[in-house]
Coordinates of C-alpha atoms in Angstrom, one line a residue:
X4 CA 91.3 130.4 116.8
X5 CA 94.6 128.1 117.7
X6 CA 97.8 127.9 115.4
X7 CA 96.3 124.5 114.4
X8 CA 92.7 125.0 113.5
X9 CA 91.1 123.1 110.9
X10 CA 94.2 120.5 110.8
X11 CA 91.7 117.7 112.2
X12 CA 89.2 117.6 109.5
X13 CA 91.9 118.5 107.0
X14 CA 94.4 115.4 108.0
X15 CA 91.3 113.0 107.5
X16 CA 91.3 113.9 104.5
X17 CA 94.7 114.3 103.5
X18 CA 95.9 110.7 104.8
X19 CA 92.7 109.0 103.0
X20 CA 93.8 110.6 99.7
X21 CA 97.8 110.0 100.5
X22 CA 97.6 106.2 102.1
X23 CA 98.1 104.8 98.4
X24 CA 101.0 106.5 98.0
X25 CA 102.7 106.0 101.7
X26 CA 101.4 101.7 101.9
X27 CA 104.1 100.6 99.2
X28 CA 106.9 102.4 101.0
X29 CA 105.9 101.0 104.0
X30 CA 105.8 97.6 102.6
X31 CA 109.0 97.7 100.8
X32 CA 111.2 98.6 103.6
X33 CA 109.4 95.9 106.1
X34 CA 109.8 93.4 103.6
X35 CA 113.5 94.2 103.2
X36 CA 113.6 93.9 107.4
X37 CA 111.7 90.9 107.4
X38 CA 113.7 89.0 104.4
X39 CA 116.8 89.8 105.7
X40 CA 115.7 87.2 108.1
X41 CA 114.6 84.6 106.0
X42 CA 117.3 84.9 103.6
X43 CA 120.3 84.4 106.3
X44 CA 118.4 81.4 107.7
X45 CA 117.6 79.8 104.4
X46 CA 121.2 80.5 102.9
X47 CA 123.7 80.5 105.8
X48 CA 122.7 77.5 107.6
X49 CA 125.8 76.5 109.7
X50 CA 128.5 78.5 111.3
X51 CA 130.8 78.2 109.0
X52 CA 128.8 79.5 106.5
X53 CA 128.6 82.1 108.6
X54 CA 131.9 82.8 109.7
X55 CA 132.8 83.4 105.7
X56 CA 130.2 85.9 105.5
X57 CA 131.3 87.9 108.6
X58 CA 135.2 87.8 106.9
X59 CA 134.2 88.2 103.5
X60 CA 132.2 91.3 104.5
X61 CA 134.8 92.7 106.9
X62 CA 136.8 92.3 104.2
X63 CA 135.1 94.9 101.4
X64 CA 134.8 98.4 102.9
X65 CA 132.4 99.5 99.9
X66 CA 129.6 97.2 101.1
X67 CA 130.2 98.8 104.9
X68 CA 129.9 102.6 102.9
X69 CA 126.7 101.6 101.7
X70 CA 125.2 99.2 104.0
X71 CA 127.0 100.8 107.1
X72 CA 129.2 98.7 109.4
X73 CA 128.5 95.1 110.0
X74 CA 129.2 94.5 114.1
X75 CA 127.3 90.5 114.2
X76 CA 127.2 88.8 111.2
X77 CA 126.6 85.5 113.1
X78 CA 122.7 85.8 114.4
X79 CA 120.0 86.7 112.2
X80 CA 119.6 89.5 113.7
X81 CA 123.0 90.9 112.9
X82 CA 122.5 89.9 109.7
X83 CA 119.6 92.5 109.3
X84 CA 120.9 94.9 111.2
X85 CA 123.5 95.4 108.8
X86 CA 121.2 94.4 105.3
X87 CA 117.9 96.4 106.4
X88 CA 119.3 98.9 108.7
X89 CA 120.8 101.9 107.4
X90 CA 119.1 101.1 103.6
X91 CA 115.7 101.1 105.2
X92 CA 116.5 104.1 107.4
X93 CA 117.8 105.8 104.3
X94 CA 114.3 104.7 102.0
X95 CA 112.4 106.1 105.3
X96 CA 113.6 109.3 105.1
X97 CA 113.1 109.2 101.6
X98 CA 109.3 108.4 102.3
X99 CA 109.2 111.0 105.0
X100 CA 110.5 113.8 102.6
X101 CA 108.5 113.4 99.6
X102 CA 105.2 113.1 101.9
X103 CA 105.7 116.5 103.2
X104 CA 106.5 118.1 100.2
X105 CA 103.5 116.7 98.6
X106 CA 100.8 117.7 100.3
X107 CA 102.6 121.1 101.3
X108 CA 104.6 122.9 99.0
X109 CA 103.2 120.5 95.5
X110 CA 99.6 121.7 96.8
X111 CA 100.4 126.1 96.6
X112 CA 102.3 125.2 92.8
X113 CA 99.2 123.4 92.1
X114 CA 96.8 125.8 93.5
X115 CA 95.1 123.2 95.2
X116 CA 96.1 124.5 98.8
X117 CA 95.0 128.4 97.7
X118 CA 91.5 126.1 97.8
X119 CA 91.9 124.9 101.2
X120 CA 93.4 127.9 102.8
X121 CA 90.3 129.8 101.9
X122 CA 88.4 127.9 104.6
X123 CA 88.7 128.2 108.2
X124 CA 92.4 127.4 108.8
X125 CA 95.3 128.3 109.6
X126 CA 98.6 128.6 107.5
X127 CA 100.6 126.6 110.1
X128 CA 98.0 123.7 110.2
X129 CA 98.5 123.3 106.4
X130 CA 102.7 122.5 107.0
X131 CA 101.5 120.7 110.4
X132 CA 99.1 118.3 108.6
X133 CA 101.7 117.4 106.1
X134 CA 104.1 116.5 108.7
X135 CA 101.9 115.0 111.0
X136 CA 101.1 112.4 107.8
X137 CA 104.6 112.4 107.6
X138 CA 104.7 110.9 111.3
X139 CA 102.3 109.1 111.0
X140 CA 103.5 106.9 108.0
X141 CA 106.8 106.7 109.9
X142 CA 104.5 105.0 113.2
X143 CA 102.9 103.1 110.7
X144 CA 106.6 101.9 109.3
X145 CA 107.8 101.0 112.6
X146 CA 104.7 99.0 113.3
X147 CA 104.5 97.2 110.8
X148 CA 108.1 96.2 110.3
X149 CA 108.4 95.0 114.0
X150 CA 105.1 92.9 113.6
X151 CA 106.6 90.9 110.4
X152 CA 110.4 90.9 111.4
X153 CA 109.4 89.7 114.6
X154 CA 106.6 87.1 113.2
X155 CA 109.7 85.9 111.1
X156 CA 111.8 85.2 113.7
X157 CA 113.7 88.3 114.4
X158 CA 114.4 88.7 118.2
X159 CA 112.2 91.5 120.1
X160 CA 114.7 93.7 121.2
X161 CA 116.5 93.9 118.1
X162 CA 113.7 94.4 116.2
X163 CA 112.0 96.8 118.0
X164 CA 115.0 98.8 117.7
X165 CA 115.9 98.7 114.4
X166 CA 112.0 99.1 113.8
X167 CA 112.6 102.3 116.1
X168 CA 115.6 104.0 113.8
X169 CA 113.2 103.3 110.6
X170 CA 110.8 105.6 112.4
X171 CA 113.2 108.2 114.1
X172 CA 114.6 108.3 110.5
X173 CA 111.5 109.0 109.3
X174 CA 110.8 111.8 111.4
X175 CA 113.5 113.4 111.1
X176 CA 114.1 114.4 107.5
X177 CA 109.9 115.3 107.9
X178 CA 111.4 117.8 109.8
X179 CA 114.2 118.3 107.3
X180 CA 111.2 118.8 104.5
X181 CA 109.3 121.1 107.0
X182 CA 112.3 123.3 106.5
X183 CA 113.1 123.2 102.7
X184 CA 109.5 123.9 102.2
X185 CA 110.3 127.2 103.6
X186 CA 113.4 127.8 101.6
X187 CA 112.5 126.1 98.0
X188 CA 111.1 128.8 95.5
X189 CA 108.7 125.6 94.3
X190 CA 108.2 121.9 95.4
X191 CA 110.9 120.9 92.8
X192 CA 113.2 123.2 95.0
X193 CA 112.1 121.8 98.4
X194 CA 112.5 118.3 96.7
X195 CA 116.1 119.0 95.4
X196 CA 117.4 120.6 98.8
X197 CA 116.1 117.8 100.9
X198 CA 116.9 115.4 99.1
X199 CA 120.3 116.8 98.3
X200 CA 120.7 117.3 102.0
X201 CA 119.5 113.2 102.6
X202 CA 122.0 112.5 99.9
X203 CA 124.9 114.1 101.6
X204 CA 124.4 113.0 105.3
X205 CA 124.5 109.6 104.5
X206 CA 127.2 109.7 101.9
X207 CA 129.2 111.6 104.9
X208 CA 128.3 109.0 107.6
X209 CA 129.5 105.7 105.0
X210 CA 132.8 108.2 104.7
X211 CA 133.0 108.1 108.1
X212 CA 132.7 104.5 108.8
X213 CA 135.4 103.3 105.6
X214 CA 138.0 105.1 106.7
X215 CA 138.9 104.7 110.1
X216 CA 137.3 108.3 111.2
X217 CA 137.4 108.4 115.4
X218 CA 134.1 107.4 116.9
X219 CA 132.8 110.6 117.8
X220 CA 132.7 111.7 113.9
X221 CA 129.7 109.3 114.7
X222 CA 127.1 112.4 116.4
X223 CA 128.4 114.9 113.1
X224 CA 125.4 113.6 111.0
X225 CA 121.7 111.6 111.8
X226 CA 122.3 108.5 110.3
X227 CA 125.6 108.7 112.6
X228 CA 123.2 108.8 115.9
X229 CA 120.9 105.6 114.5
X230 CA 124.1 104.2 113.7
X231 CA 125.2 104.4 117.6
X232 CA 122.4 102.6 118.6
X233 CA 124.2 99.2 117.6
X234 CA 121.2 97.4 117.1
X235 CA 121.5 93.4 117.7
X236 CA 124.7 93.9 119.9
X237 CA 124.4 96.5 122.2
X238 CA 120.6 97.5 121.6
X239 CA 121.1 101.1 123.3
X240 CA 118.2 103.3 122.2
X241 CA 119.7 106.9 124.4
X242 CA 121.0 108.2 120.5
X243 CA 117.6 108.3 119.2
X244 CA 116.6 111.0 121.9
X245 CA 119.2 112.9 119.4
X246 CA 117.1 112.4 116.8
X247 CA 113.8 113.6 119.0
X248 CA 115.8 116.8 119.6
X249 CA 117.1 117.1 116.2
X250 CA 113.4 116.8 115.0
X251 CA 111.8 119.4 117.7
X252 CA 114.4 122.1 116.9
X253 CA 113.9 121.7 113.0
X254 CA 109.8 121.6 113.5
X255 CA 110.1 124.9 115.5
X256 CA 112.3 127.0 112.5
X257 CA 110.3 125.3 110.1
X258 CA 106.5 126.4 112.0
X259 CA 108.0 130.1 112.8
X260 CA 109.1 130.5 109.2
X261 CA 105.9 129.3 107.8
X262 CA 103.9 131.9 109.5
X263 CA 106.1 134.8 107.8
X264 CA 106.6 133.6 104.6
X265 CA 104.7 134.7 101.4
X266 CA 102.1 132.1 100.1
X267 CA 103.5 130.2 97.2
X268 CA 107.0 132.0 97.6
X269 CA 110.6 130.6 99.1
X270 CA 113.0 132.7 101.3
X271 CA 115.6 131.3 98.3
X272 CA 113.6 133.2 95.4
X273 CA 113.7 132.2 91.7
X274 CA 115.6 134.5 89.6
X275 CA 113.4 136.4 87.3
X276 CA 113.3 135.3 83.8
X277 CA 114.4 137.3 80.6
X278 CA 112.7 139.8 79.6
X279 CA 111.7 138.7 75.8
X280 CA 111.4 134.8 75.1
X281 CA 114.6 133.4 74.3
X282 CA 114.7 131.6 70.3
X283 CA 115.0 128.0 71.2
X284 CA 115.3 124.8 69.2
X285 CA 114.0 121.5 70.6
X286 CA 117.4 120.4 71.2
X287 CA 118.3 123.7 73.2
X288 CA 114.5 123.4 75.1
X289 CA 115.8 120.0 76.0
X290 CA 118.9 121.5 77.8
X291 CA 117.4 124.1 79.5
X292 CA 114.8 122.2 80.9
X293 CA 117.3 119.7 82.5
X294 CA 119.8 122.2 83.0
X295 CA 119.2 122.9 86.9
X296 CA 119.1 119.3 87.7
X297 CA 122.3 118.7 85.9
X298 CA 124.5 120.9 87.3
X299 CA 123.4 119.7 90.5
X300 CA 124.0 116.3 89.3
X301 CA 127.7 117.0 88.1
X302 CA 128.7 118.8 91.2
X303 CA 127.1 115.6 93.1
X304 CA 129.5 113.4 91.2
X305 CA 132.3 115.0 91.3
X306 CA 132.1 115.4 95.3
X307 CA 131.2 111.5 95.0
X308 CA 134.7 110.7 92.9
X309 CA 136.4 113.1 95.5
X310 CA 135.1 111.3 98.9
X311 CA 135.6 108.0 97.1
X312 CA 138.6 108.6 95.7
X313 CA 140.0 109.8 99.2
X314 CA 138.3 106.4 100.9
X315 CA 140.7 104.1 98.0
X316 CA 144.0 104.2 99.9
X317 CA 142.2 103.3 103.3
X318 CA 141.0 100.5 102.0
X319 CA 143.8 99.8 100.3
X320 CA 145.2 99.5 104.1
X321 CA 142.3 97.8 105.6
X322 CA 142.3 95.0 102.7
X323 CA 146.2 94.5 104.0
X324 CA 145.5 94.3 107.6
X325 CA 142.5 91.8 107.2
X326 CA 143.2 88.8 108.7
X327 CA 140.9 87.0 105.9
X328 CA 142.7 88.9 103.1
X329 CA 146.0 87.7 104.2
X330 CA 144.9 84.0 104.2
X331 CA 143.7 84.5 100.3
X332 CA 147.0 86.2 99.8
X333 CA 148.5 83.6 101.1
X334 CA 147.0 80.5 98.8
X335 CA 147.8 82.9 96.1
X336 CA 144.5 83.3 94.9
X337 CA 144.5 86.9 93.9
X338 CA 147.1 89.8 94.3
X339 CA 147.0 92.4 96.8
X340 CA 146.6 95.5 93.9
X341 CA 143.4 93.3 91.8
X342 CA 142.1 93.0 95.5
X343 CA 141.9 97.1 95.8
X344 CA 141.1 97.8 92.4
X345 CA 137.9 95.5 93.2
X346 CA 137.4 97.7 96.1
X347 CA 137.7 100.5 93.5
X348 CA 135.5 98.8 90.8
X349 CA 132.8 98.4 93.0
X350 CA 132.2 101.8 94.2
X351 CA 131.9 102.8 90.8
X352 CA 129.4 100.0 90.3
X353 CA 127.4 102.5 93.1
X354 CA 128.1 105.2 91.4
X355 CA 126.9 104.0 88.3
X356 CA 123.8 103.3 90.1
X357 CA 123.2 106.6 91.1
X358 CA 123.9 107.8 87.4
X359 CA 121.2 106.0 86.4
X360 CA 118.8 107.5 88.8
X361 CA 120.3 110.8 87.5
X362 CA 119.4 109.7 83.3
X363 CA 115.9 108.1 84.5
X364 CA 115.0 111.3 86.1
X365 CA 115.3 113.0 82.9
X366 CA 113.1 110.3 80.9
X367 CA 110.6 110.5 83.5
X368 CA 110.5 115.0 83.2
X369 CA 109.6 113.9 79.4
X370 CA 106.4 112.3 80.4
X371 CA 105.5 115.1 82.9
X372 CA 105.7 117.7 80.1
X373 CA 103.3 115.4 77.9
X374 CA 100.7 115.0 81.0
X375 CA 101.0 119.2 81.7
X376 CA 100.7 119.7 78.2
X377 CA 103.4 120.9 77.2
X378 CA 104.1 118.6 74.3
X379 CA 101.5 118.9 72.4
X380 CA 102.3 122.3 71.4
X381 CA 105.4 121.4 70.6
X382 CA 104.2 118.8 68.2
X383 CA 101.4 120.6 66.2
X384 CA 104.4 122.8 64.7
X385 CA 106.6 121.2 61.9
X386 CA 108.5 119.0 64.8
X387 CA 108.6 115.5 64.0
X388 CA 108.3 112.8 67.1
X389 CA 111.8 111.7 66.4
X390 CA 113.4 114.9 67.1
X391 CA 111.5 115.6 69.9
X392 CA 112.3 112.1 71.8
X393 CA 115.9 112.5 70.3
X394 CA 116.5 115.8 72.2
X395 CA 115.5 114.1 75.6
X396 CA 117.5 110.8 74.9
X397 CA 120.4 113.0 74.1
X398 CA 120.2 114.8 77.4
X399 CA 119.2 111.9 79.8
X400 CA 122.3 109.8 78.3
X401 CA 124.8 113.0 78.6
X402 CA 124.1 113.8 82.0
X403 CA 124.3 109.9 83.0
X404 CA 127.5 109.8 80.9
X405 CA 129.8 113.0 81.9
X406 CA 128.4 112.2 85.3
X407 CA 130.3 109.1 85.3
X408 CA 133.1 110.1 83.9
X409 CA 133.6 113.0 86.0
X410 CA 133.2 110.6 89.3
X411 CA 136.0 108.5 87.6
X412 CA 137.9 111.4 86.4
X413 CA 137.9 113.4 90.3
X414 CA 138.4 109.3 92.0
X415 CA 141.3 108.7 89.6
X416 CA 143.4 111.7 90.5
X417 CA 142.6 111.7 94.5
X418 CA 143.0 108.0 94.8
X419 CA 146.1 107.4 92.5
X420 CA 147.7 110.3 94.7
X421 CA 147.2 108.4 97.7
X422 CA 147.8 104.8 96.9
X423 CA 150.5 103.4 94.7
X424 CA 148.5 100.8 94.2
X425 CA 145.9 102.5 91.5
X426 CA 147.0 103.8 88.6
X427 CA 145.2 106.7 87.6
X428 CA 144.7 105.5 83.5
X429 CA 143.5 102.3 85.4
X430 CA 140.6 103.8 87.7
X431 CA 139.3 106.5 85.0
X432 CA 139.0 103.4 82.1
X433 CA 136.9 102.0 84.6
X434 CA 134.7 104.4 85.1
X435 CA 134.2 104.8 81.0
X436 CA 133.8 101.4 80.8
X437 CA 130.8 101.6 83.4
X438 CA 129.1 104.0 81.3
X439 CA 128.2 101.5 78.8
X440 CA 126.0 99.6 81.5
X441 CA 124.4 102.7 83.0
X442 CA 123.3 103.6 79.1
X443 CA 121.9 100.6 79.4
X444 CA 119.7 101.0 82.7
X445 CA 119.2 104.8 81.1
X446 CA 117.8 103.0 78.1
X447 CA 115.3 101.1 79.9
X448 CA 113.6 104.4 81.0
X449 CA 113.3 106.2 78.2
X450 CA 111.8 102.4 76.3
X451 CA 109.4 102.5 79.1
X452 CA 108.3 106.5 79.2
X453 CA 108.5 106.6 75.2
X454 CA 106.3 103.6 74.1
X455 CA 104.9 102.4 76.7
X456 CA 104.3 105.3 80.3
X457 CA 101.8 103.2 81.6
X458 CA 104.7 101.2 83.0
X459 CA 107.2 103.6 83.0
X460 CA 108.1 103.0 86.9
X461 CA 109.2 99.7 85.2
X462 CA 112.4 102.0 84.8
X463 CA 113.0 102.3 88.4
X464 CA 112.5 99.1 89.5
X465 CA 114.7 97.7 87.4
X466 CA 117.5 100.3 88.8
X467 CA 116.3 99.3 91.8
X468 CA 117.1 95.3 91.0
X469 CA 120.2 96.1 89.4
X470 CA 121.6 97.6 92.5
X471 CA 120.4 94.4 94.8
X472 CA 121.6 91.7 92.4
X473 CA 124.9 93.4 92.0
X474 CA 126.0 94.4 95.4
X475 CA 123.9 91.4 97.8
X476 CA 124.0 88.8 95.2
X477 CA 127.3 87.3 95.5
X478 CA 127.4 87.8 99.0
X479 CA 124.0 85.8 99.1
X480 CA 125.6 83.4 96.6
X481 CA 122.8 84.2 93.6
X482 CA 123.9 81.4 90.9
X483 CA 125.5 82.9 87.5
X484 CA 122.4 83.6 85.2
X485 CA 121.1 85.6 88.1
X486 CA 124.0 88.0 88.3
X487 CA 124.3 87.8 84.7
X488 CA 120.7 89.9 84.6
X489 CA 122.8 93.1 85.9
X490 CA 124.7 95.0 83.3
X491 CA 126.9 96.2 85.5
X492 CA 128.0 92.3 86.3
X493 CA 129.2 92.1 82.2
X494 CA 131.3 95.6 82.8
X495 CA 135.0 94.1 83.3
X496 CA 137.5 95.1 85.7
X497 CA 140.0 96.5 83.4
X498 CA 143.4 95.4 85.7
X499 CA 141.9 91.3 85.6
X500 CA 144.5 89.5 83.1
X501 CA 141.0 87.8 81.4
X502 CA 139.0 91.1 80.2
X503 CA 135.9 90.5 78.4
X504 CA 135.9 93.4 76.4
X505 CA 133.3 91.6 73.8
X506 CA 130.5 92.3 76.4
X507 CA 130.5 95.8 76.3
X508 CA 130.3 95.5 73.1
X509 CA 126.9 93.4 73.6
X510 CA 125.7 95.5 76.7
X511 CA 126.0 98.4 73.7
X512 CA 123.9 96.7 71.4
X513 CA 121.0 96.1 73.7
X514 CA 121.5 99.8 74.3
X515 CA 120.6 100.6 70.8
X516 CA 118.4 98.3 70.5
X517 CA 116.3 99.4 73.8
X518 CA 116.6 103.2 72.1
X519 CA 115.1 101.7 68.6
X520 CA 112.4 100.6 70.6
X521 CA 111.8 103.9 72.1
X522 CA 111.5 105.7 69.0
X523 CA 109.2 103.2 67.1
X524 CA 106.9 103.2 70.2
X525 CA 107.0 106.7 70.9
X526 CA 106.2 107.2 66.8
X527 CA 103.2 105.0 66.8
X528 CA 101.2 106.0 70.3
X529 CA 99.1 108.6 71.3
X530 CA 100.4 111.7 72.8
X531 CA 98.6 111.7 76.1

């Protein structure tokens, strides 16, 4: 018998159960590939269209810390080297990690792989499967975003490469997953380290590129090494051998450990729980279910307000420097200080974002405890719906909320320390006044899970929308009912002599109205 018996039959049946879950991410990140193409034909048709974008862009060092940096903004394939690039690389890895953990770790909690691993195979062809699908959907990726890019009109070698670091990315944070599998005390554990650890490389790598770091900061993280491929200017694929390496090593540790660890057990153990059953209330329940997730959360935000906050006064520079900025200063269109507080204004606009991930992920943990069961215990005692969807709302809306504001709070003090320019009242008003908008994106979850979980995904998509029409949609000149669909569009910059404070007001009452929804919905449906 071979380390890898009985992975053959069991992959066959693995991807055939899986392929519905891996096709849509495939999809989306070769249509965002492929569109980048369309969309810089269809809206940038001459070159002086395109010589606006490429100084306009230049010009706003938030887009380059999420997008990564824009080297060719003047050939189509530039253009989606910069779009689809590091986003896509960043959604592969996503794909890549949540595969693995699914149909390794997900299957011991479930006891589904006790089932399988009473057959004739081995414990290493169980991790080795979920990897290899892992891989496989990362081929598949690559394939199929070269075929469509390219059938688009991107050029070969550019596409094949950027096609390349979707797939390389992919790969890699398998590998990553392979690991945490070994480390998490439960999938949610595996989930939240690799994740985290995804979440961390490429805030560190958009660090890197915003604030003048020396290039060789470039091989201190993954997305660094895809980055240094320079796809659509110098197309040099050497970095992703990195990335092979970086993949092989991780495989290795994660194989070895899987053959000494205990079956449904992490190195990282759970801490035992109390010894007699704690008296809760719903509203404490609520809490301590979330609790883990929002600690993690809070410390996430807070190192988020401190590497934004330390990126401010850079770009504070960088803004002066730019040629482009100095013609606007010069026709006197704006001042130099409402230039970096909109540098300021929209990194909390990202921020936001991710604080709404934060309060949907807590809508979507109430349906999970309905479909395990666990709510309808709950409810047969003397516990009436409203209480019970209040708890939850109260929780997904705090976390969202101090998450914010302790971003805003940590980016105030680093960034008015460093710049003169930012006023530290000025930077945390901001970040309250976001809050309002997130509510709003938090609100759309819990309406969805509450009255209507068939469609709850409904709650990510539209996080998902909010964060393309607000970042690309003035860039790709979206006209102003368009933009006007994002809440964050209505928040106002709080240094602009015109402040429309009357839409938060309006972004609050679609909030409550959203919420009233949730509760009538949630009151009148079946549990289950």
């Amino acid at each position: 018998m071979s380390a890898l018996t009985g992975a053959k039959p069991l992959f066959r049946v693995a991807i055939g159960q899986d392929r519905r879950n891996i096709a849509p991410w495939v999809m989306l990140i070769s249509v965002l590939s492929a569109t980048s193409i369309i969309a810089y034909r269809w809206i940038f048709t001459d070159l002086s269209d395109r010589q606006a974008l490429s100084l306009t862009l230049a010009a706003n060092p938030a887009l380059e810390l999420v997008f990564g940096p824009a080297r060719d903004l003047l050939t189509n394939d530039g253009f989606n080297a910069w779009r689809a690039g590091m986003l896509g690389c960043f959604f592969a890895a996503l794909m890549a990690i949540l595969t693995v953990v699914r149909n390794s770790r997900a299957d011991e909690d479930s006891g589904q792989a006790e089932l399988i691993a009473s057959g004739i195979i081995t414990r290493q062809a169980r991790l080795a499967v979920a990897v290899g699908m892992a891989m496989v959907a990362g081929v598949a990726l690559g394939v199929v975003s070269f075929l469509l890019t390219w059938a688009f009109g991107g050029g070969i070698t550019s596409t094949l490469l950027i096609s390349a670091m979707f797939t390389s990315s992919a790969w890699m944070f398998a590998a990553v997953a392979a690991l945490c599998v070994q480390l998490g005390s439960d999938a949610r554990a595996a989930n939240s380290l690799a994740i985290g650890t995804l979440g961390f490389t490429y805030v560190l790598r958009g660090w890197f590129d915003s604030s003048e770091a020396p290039g060789w900061t470039e091989w201190l993280t993954p997305f660094g090494w895809l980055s240094r491929t320079r796809a659509a200017v110098d197309n040099d694929p050497l970095p992703l051998l990195a990335a092979l390496g970086f993949t092989v090593v991780l495989l290795a540790v994660a194989m070895r450990l899987q053959a000494r660890r205990d079956f449904g057990m992490g190195l990282v153990s759970s801490r035992p729980g109390p010894a007699t059953a704690p008296r809760l209330g719903v509203w404490s329940l609520a809490w301590r279910l979330n609790r883990g997730s929002a600690l993690t959360w809070l410390l996430s935000f807070a190192f988020l307000g401190m590497v934004f906050g330390n990126i401010a006064p850079t770009a504070s520079r960088l803004i002066t420097e730019n040629p482009a900025i100095r013609v606007i200063m010069a026709s006197g269109a704006r001042t130099q200080a409402e230039l970096t507080f909109g540098f300021v204004a929209t990194i909390q606009q990202v921020i936001g974002i991710i604080a709404a991930v934060a309060g949907a992920q807590v809508a979507m943990r109430f349906r999970e405890e309905e479909v395990d069961f666990r709510a309808e215990p709950l409810l047969a005692a003397p516990l009436r719906r409203a209480k019970h969807l209040a708890a939850t709302v109260l929780v997904a809306l705090g976390i969202s909320g101090v998450g914010m504001v302790t971003a805003g709070l940590v980016m105030a003090v680093v960034a008015s320390r460093g710049s003169d320019q930012l006023a530290f009242g000025d930077v945390w008003l901001q970040a309250v006044c976001t809050t309002v908008a997130v509510w709003l994106l938090v609100s759309v979850s819990l309406m969805l899970v509450a009255a209507k979980p068939v469609v709850r995904f409904g709650g990510w998509i539209v996080i998902v929308a909010t964060f393309g029409i607000t970042l690309l949609g003035p860039t790709f000149k979206f006209p102003e009912w368009a933009l006007d669909i994002s809440p964050l569009h209505h928040v106002p910059v709080v240094v602009a002599p015109d402040r429309a404070w009357g839409e938060l007001g309006w972004l609050g009452l679609v909030t409550v109205g959203l919420l009233a929804i949730a509760f009538v919905g949630y009151r009148r449906r079946d549990v289950i």
